RNA sequence: UCCACAGUAGCUCAGUCGGUAGAGCAAGCGGCUGUUAACCGCUAGGUCGUAGGUUCGAGCCCUACCUGUGGAGCCA
């Protein structure tokens, strides 16, 4: 199939000046010259910039259509690609025909006017916000990062595994789960004892939306050696912050025959790979974020790409915090989890770039993390990034059946997760992996403040609009 | 869930001591110009988040609720 050239292609010089081209897209602005022509800026989403179309008054529909074009109208233009006389662009299209495909029915109330809007307002018109500079740029960067993630793993022999969205185990980890059910809430089936009878439910048992693909991922890891998941994840926590979504995308690699050190090395290489790809592929969009959203984001990413991440043991981090002389709201003491303020101090002030903390106390980490020889800590790691805190959490997994059994028994998990236990009964191996919140990665890349602006249609407590 | 702040024109906001609402941008019309967040002029645009209450009188004071934002907790 022969695909038509996009505006990005025209701007990149893929059509010769003087050749006939067709541009289809949406009007951003129109400026008229009384010399008898109009400038129309057209965007089609293929690049940060649009292309300028010059429409002369000799066009048959000039006065009754072209002079009425405004932001949001869709058009198809055929004309000649010419060198621009203006300074802001190299080429423009001299229109020979301009067809209006769709008008804006009420320009005064068109939600995405030719003016600055707050992100807060644009969330209320999320179906139209991809037409703005910021959200168009975000959509392209999101895609670029997604593709880079798949490429990184593919080039290293990983298989992308599609783990289930619906799960029957409510013990995948901490966190509130969304219930999935077809039972009639107004007329629930009951057991003899009066409890809800979930054997009558669609799946024959209580079921939920997944909070992580990791446990299923481990099953494929212990056969395919290197796998990763990249898909939606759901948390029903009532978290109202700029860093939380009820529905978000998570990347979870799982590597057989790997230990914690290799896991940390992978996390670093992975982040650098993705950052480098976005910096290369989306220079136009990154320049916009750097200039208008968060000054210095490009330099920040470049420094992360070029510098080795600092690695630090949890125990040493505690010492650093205690010796910092800073007054923290929450106590710093070995055995306690680190608070946002502590993580921020370590990444932003003490180190100044991403830092990988390793070997946390077992008691504050998940049951599947491998117990260390000291009997107190486990092979867990968190990658802390300046500005957002924890961006990656991972660990070497507990592969010893007896050690895992002891932990699962204490939590009452061995019945529901019998199959997870089987992975240690049948050819167990050392393995490790991590989880990365994709939208958090995007806020870090772009410098956007609110995670709701890093996903097309955000789902948060109290809102599942669009 | 907790704490704080906010809700006035399509959007962003101002509104003094409680006395029946104003600007900028956007929009419409006109002017000017190879323009580029164009510029200049004119016009239109409001049940002040909702429901109660206090008062002769509420955008303003009080109560409740709703919604949004920031921070905390939980986490990715």
XYZ file of C-alpha atoms (C1' of nucleotides) in Angstrom:
542
model
C 0.000 0.000 0.000
C 1.193 3.472 -0.841
C 0.598 5.703 2.173
C 0.227 9.448 1.620
C 2.968 11.678 3.016
C 2.259 13.183 6.422
C 3.057 16.715 7.475
C 6.129 15.362 9.286
C 7.342 13.914 5.988
C 6.849 17.212 4.169
C 8.681 19.132 6.899
C 11.496 16.562 6.762
C 11.982 17.163 3.049
C 10.549 13.888 1.750
C 8.749 15.714 -1.053
C 10.647 17.935 -3.487
C 9.959 21.644 -3.525
C 7.780 22.247 -6.559
C 5.998 18.901 -6.332
C 2.273 18.492 -5.897
C 1.217 17.459 -2.369
C -1.954 16.797 -0.421
C -2.294 17.765 3.236
C -5.124 16.548 5.448
C -5.556 17.657 9.000
C -7.023 20.145 11.444
C -6.768 23.931 11.406
C -4.974 25.520 14.356
C -4.984 29.167 13.269
C -5.870 31.317 10.302
C -4.371 34.724 9.551
C -5.666 36.834 6.682
C -3.777 39.292 4.552
C -5.751 41.987 2.822
C -3.309 41.587 -0.021
C -5.700 38.801 -0.870
C -4.659 35.570 0.791
C -4.726 33.697 4.070
C -2.222 31.707 6.096
C -3.658 28.521 7.574
C -1.716 26.354 9.979
C -2.590 22.673 9.646
C -1.643 19.900 12.062
C -2.069 16.169 11.511
C -0.387 14.889 14.657
C 2.665 13.563 12.857
C 5.014 16.197 14.269
C 5.089 18.954 16.816
C 4.911 21.546 14.066
C 2.113 21.968 11.589
C 2.515 23.124 8.067
C 1.576 26.544 6.753
C -0.836 26.631 3.859
C -1.198 29.769 1.765
C -4.666 30.167 0.271
C -5.161 32.913 -2.298
C -8.415 34.767 -2.821
C -8.597 33.362 -6.346
C -9.714 30.023 -4.855
C -13.425 29.597 -5.638
C -14.437 29.047 -1.977
C -12.159 31.762 -0.557
C -14.719 34.227 0.750
C -17.531 31.903 1.761
C -15.453 29.096 3.279
C -11.758 29.779 3.752
C -12.330 33.103 5.507
C -14.563 31.260 7.977
C -12.040 28.566 8.903
C -11.061 28.486 12.551
C -9.400 26.286 15.121
C -10.583 22.687 14.911
C -11.951 22.627 11.347
C -10.818 19.628 9.315
C -9.581 20.230 5.788
C -7.997 18.587 2.786
C -5.648 20.697 0.711
C -3.941 19.917 -2.550
C -1.286 22.269 -3.796
C 2.370 22.834 -4.499
C 5.133 22.537 -1.928
C 7.048 25.810 -2.122
C 9.895 27.487 -0.258
C 8.431 29.801 2.365
C 9.035 33.537 2.296
C 8.472 33.621 6.047
C 11.097 33.002 8.690
C 9.381 30.424 10.861
C 9.284 27.591 8.339
C 11.325 26.327 5.408
C 8.460 25.142 3.255
C 4.746 25.761 2.917
C 1.916 24.609 0.686
C 0.443 26.919 -1.918
C -3.131 25.690 -2.117
C -4.763 24.848 -5.420
C -7.851 23.318 -3.883
C -9.035 23.436 -0.282
C -11.926 21.231 0.775
C -13.557 21.664 4.168
C -14.230 18.207 5.583
C -15.778 19.316 8.868
C -16.757 22.635 10.409
C -16.717 23.572 14.076
C -20.363 24.066 14.835
C -19.938 26.772 17.494
C -16.497 28.420 17.406
C -17.119 30.361 20.599
C -17.601 27.241 22.678
C -15.089 25.009 20.875
C -13.256 23.706 23.947
C -9.727 23.952 22.562
C -9.571 27.591 21.561
C -6.561 29.321 20.060
C -5.288 30.314 23.483
C -3.517 28.907 26.509
C -5.510 26.478 28.606
C -4.766 25.034 32.004
C -4.055 21.307 32.203
C -6.787 21.097 34.804
C -9.338 22.388 32.325
C -8.038 20.217 29.495
C -8.648 17.113 31.633
C -12.345 17.953 31.437
C -12.101 17.800 27.637
C -9.748 14.841 27.366
C -11.322 13.810 24.059
C -10.086 17.034 22.459
C -6.859 17.705 24.331
C -4.689 15.647 21.942
C -5.248 18.584 19.575
C -3.091 20.791 21.784
C 0.677 21.182 21.599
C 1.304 19.597 24.989
C -0.877 16.532 24.604
C 0.112 15.914 21.015
C 3.732 15.975 22.147
C 2.937 13.697 25.067
C 1.183 11.196 22.782
C 4.168 11.029 20.446
C 6.650 10.699 23.320
C 4.518 8.028 24.928
C 4.596 6.068 21.698
C 8.314 6.601 21.228
C 9.030 5.351 24.752
C 6.703 2.350 24.318
C 8.399 1.317 21.109
C 11.822 1.762 22.712
C 10.805 -0.493 25.594
C 9.766 -3.267 23.243
C 12.918 -2.772 21.187
C 15.186 -2.888 24.258
C 13.801 -6.233 25.345
C 13.470 -7.701 21.874
C 17.113 -6.937 21.088
C 18.136 -8.847 24.230
C 16.125 -11.985 23.603
C 13.170 -11.228 25.878
C 9.674 -12.448 25.043
C 6.716 -10.166 25.615
C 4.206 -12.153 27.671
C 0.574 -11.045 27.912
C -0.368 -11.799 31.488
C -4.053 -11.855 32.475
C -6.045 -8.750 33.330
C -8.516 -10.729 35.423
C -7.138 -12.678 38.355
C -8.674 -14.840 41.023
C -5.912 -14.412 43.551
C -6.381 -11.459 45.843
C -2.922 -11.912 47.244
C -0.689 -10.763 44.424
C 0.644 -8.066 46.623
C -0.491 -5.199 48.716
C -3.122 -2.879 47.426
C -6.855 -2.657 47.014
C -8.316 -4.589 44.109
C -11.204 -3.867 41.784
C -13.745 -6.632 41.942
C -14.831 -8.266 38.701
C -18.250 -9.828 38.944
C -21.418 -10.560 37.022
C -23.444 -11.186 40.168
C -26.586 -9.109 40.608
C -25.669 -6.656 43.351
C -29.335 -6.257 44.252
C -29.862 -9.966 44.677
C -26.666 -11.690 45.753
C -26.554 -15.489 45.981
C -25.843 -16.646 49.531
C -24.289 -19.713 51.088
C -25.915 -21.560 53.993
C -23.929 -19.378 56.356
C -25.150 -16.198 54.714
C -21.928 -15.233 52.981
C -21.920 -14.230 49.331
C -21.688 -17.386 47.233
C -18.930 -16.630 44.756
C -19.139 -20.092 43.239
C -22.158 -18.640 41.421
C -20.050 -15.836 39.988
C -18.802 -15.814 36.407
C -15.397 -17.353 37.144
C -16.648 -19.597 39.922
C -14.704 -17.688 42.545
C -13.985 -14.175 43.628
C -12.086 -12.371 40.893
C -10.381 -9.033 40.459
C -8.456 -6.838 38.060
C -4.750 -7.492 38.210
C -2.443 -5.350 40.322
C 0.667 -6.877 38.769
C 1.624 -9.360 36.112
C 4.729 -10.409 37.980
C 3.656 -13.754 39.424
C 2.326 -14.951 36.087
C 5.422 -13.499 34.467
C 7.596 -15.658 36.707
C 5.854 -18.748 35.350
C 6.939 -17.844 31.830
C 10.372 -16.740 33.014
C 10.976 -20.215 34.411
C 10.532 -21.637 30.913
C 11.460 -18.881 28.474
C 14.360 -17.438 30.516
C 13.839 -13.778 29.624
C 10.361 -12.307 29.524
C 8.621 -9.044 30.165
C 5.089 -7.815 30.555
C 3.840 -4.441 29.382
C 0.182 -3.843 29.959
C -2.507 -2.185 32.053
C -2.617 -2.563 35.814
C -5.337 -1.578 38.261
C -5.242 -0.330 41.832
C -8.390 0.558 43.703
C -6.523 2.601 46.291
C -8.080 5.911 47.210
C -4.955 7.788 46.276
C -5.513 11.387 45.280
C -2.102 12.566 44.227
C -0.311 13.737 41.117
C 1.589 10.416 41.063
C -1.251 7.865 41.155
C -3.717 6.446 38.665
C -6.316 3.736 39.230
C -5.452 2.350 35.788
C -1.870 2.586 34.625
C 0.609 0.722 32.471
C 3.415 -1.276 33.944
C 6.578 -2.842 32.525
C 7.806 -5.941 34.349
C 10.848 -7.820 33.080
C 11.743 -11.120 34.719
C 15.154 -12.686 34.078
C 16.139 -16.262 34.808
C 19.559 -17.035 36.263
C 19.957 -13.398 37.352
C 20.729 -11.933 40.746
C 20.107 -8.548 42.339
C 23.217 -6.961 40.868
C 22.244 -7.962 37.343
C 18.746 -6.698 38.040
C 20.096 -3.286 39.023
C 22.376 -3.230 35.996
C 19.404 -4.003 33.768
C 17.296 -1.256 35.357
C 20.012 1.281 34.653
C 20.698 0.142 31.098
C 16.972 -0.027 30.392
C 16.212 3.503 31.571
C 19.180 4.921 29.698
C 18.126 3.113 26.530
C 14.587 4.491 26.659
C 15.714 8.030 27.490
C 18.239 7.995 24.657
C 15.603 6.797 22.184
C 13.150 9.536 23.132
C 15.837 12.218 23.000
C 16.801 11.045 19.506
C 13.370 10.399 18.069
C 11.338 13.259 19.522
C 13.628 16.236 19.477
C 10.779 18.524 18.429
C 8.508 17.492 21.280
C 11.283 17.424 23.872
C 12.318 20.932 22.857
C 8.768 22.057 23.589
C 8.741 20.464 27.058
C 12.177 21.905 27.732
C 11.125 25.428 26.778
C 7.536 25.640 27.974
C 6.848 22.966 30.571
C 9.979 22.240 32.566
C 13.169 24.069 31.812
C 16.179 21.781 31.802
C 14.437 18.431 31.232
C 16.635 17.678 28.233
C 19.822 18.352 30.174
C 18.488 16.250 33.039
C 17.797 13.279 30.762
C 21.155 13.661 29.047
C 22.932 13.574 32.393
C 21.068 10.404 33.356
C 21.968 8.800 30.038
C 25.630 9.639 30.455
C 26.220 8.956 34.138
C 26.323 5.721 36.053
C 23.540 5.381 38.597
C 24.658 5.428 42.181
C 24.143 2.149 44.040
C 23.654 2.218 47.776
C 22.603 -0.241 50.423
C 19.502 0.573 52.418
C 21.590 0.429 55.583
C 24.048 2.983 54.210
C 21.157 5.194 53.105
C 19.881 5.208 56.667
C 23.316 6.328 57.844
C 23.433 9.042 55.182
C 20.021 10.314 56.230
C 20.922 10.275 59.909
C 24.123 12.199 59.256
C 22.490 14.651 56.844
C 21.601 17.138 59.537
C 18.218 17.542 57.845
C 15.085 17.660 59.913
C 12.651 15.112 58.565
C 9.015 14.897 59.467
C 9.185 11.113 59.727
C 11.767 9.198 61.777
C 14.856 7.685 60.174
C 15.709 4.371 61.754
C 16.952 1.042 60.493
C 13.945 -1.166 59.894
C 11.523 1.588 58.964
C 10.482 2.201 55.385
C 11.750 5.326 53.696
C 9.261 8.169 53.281
C 8.902 10.429 50.245
C 10.982 13.102 51.951
C 13.816 10.643 52.580
C 13.831 9.309 49.033
C 13.735 12.830 47.701
C 16.696 13.882 49.824
C 18.757 10.936 48.656
C 18.007 11.318 44.938
C 17.808 15.101 44.713
C 20.217 16.468 47.282
C 22.650 13.753 48.287
C 23.210 12.196 44.867
C 21.614 14.543 42.344
C 20.679 11.806 39.893
C 18.998 8.391 39.974
C 20.078 6.183 42.838
C 19.470 2.462 43.282
C 18.843 1.452 46.877
C 19.338 -2.218 47.614
C 18.976 -4.796 50.379
C 16.018 -3.475 52.336
C 14.836 -5.027 55.589
C 12.808 -8.126 54.830
C 9.998 -7.062 57.102
C 9.008 -4.076 54.948
C 9.181 -5.876 51.605
C 7.068 -8.446 49.764
C 7.110 -12.156 50.552
C 8.560 -13.169 47.165
C 11.780 -11.192 47.633
C 14.830 -13.336 48.313
C 16.044 -13.441 51.904
C 19.698 -12.470 52.308
C 22.215 -14.483 54.321
C 22.230 -11.931 57.152
C 18.724 -13.021 58.107
C 17.507 -9.422 58.253
C 17.511 -8.035 54.756
C 16.248 -9.169 51.374
C 17.482 -8.721 47.819
C 15.139 -5.837 47.016
C 15.923 -2.699 45.094
C 14.251 0.626 44.353
C 15.385 3.062 41.707
C 14.771 6.576 42.983
C 14.700 9.424 40.495
C 14.979 13.109 41.363
C 11.605 14.785 41.125
C 9.368 11.738 41.302
C 10.840 9.332 43.808
C 10.452 5.617 43.229
C 10.308 4.899 39.511
C 11.286 1.220 39.634
C 10.860 -1.388 42.334
C 12.278 -4.860 41.986
C 14.068 -7.761 43.572
C 15.751 -11.073 43.226
C 13.009 -13.627 43.841
C 13.006 -16.263 46.556
C 13.761 -19.477 44.689
C 14.261 -21.757 47.746
C 11.079 -23.709 48.389
C 11.519 -24.043 52.134
C 12.202 -20.330 52.622
C 9.297 -19.340 50.389
C 6.968 -21.773 52.137
C 7.715 -20.278 55.507
C 6.810 -16.803 54.282
C 3.721 -17.881 52.373
C 2.429 -19.842 55.287
C 2.743 -16.865 57.580
C 0.606 -14.888 55.145
C -1.782 -17.720 54.340
C -0.954 -17.604 50.645
C 0.107 -21.146 49.888
C -3.361 -22.363 48.974
C -4.291 -19.706 46.416
C -0.766 -19.489 45.034
C -0.060 -23.231 44.870
C 0.974 -22.817 41.270
C 3.492 -20.108 42.166
C 4.936 -22.498 44.729
C 5.172 -25.179 42.012
C 7.683 -23.017 40.161
C 10.071 -23.757 43.053
C 9.172 -27.448 43.200
C 9.953 -28.118 39.568
C 13.393 -26.989 38.471
C 13.711 -23.860 40.527
C 16.233 -21.233 39.465
C 17.575 -17.943 40.749
C 15.761 -15.129 38.979
C 15.079 -11.432 39.332
C 12.943 -8.692 37.884
C 11.427 -5.292 38.450
C 8.300 -3.207 37.878
C 8.221 0.184 36.252
C 5.244 2.541 36.239
C 5.102 3.681 32.641
C 3.266 6.952 33.283
C 5.724 7.855 36.033
C 8.476 7.324 33.506
C 6.698 9.694 31.138
C 6.300 12.423 33.744
C 10.018 12.105 34.426
C 10.868 12.321 30.717
C 8.631 15.299 29.966
C 8.784 17.193 33.246
C 4.982 17.239 33.451
C 3.777 17.589 37.035
C 0.642 15.476 37.026
C 0.512 11.812 36.031
C -3.051 12.361 34.769
C -1.509 14.243 31.871
C 0.749 11.320 30.927
C -2.081 8.931 29.947
C -4.724 9.656 27.314
C -7.770 9.091 29.494
C -6.894 9.043 33.200
C -8.871 6.938 35.673
C -8.713 8.206 39.236
C -10.970 7.951 42.304
C -14.260 9.587 41.437
C -13.632 9.873 37.718
C -13.675 7.476 34.771
C -14.825 10.021 32.199
C -14.457 9.405 28.477
C -8.620 8.499 53.690
C -6.348 13.067 56.158
C -4.726 18.429 55.803
C -4.827 23.022 52.963
C -6.614 26.015 49.019
C -10.105 27.013 45.151
C -15.075 27.119 42.272
C -17.594 34.394 39.066
C -18.495 35.046 30.831
C -16.283 29.596 26.210
C -11.122 29.919 28.940
C -7.792 32.551 32.764
C -8.823 35.670 36.585
C -10.253 40.595 39.460
C -14.396 41.953 42.415
C -12.487 46.915 48.453
C -16.360 47.611 54.406
C -22.239 43.082 52.644
C -25.384 47.670 48.676
C -28.043 43.773 41.983
C -20.879 42.055 38.265
C -15.428 43.735 35.452
C -10.738 42.776 32.604
C -7.599 39.878 29.422
C -7.751 35.954 26.009
C -11.070 33.206 22.792
C -15.498 34.158 19.547
C -18.431 37.426 15.794
C -17.985 41.897 12.690
C -14.754 45.711 10.599
C -9.656 47.735 9.659
C -4.368 46.791 8.603
C -0.364 43.729 7.356
C 4.097 37.590 3.740
C 1.562 36.613 8.397
C 3.112 33.022 12.219
C 0.466 32.929 20.267
C -0.072 38.638 14.467
C -1.813 43.689 15.453
C -5.910 47.835 16.097
C -11.248 49.007 16.816
C -16.307 47.555 17.770
C -20.012 43.857 19.387
C -22.083 40.043 21.945
C -21.518 37.014 26.080
C -23.171 35.877 33.532
C -29.311 31.805 37.755
C -21.443 34.132 40.778
C -20.513 25.153 42.033
C -25.340 23.094 44.608
C -28.794 23.349 48.754
C -30.001 25.739 53.063
C -29.194 29.856 56.661
C -28.045 35.068 58.676
C -29.498 40.056 56.840
C -33.749 45.354 54.741
C -30.050 43.532 51.214
C -25.146 38.089 49.947
C -20.327 36.883 44.566
C -18.689 38.458 49.628
C -20.730 36.091 56.190
C -22.368 30.865 58.368
C -23.554 25.328 57.621
C -23.723 21.010 54.656
C -22.718 18.756 50.193
C -20.414 18.367 45.228
C -16.235 19.163 42.072
C -11.174 20.455 41.215
C -6.006 21.448 42.648
C -1.677 20.995 45.944
C 0.515 18.134 49.923
C 0.506 13.538 53.136
C -0.435 8.300 53.604
C -0.589 3.912 50.320
C 2.202 2.699 46.122
C 4.308 2.136 40.434
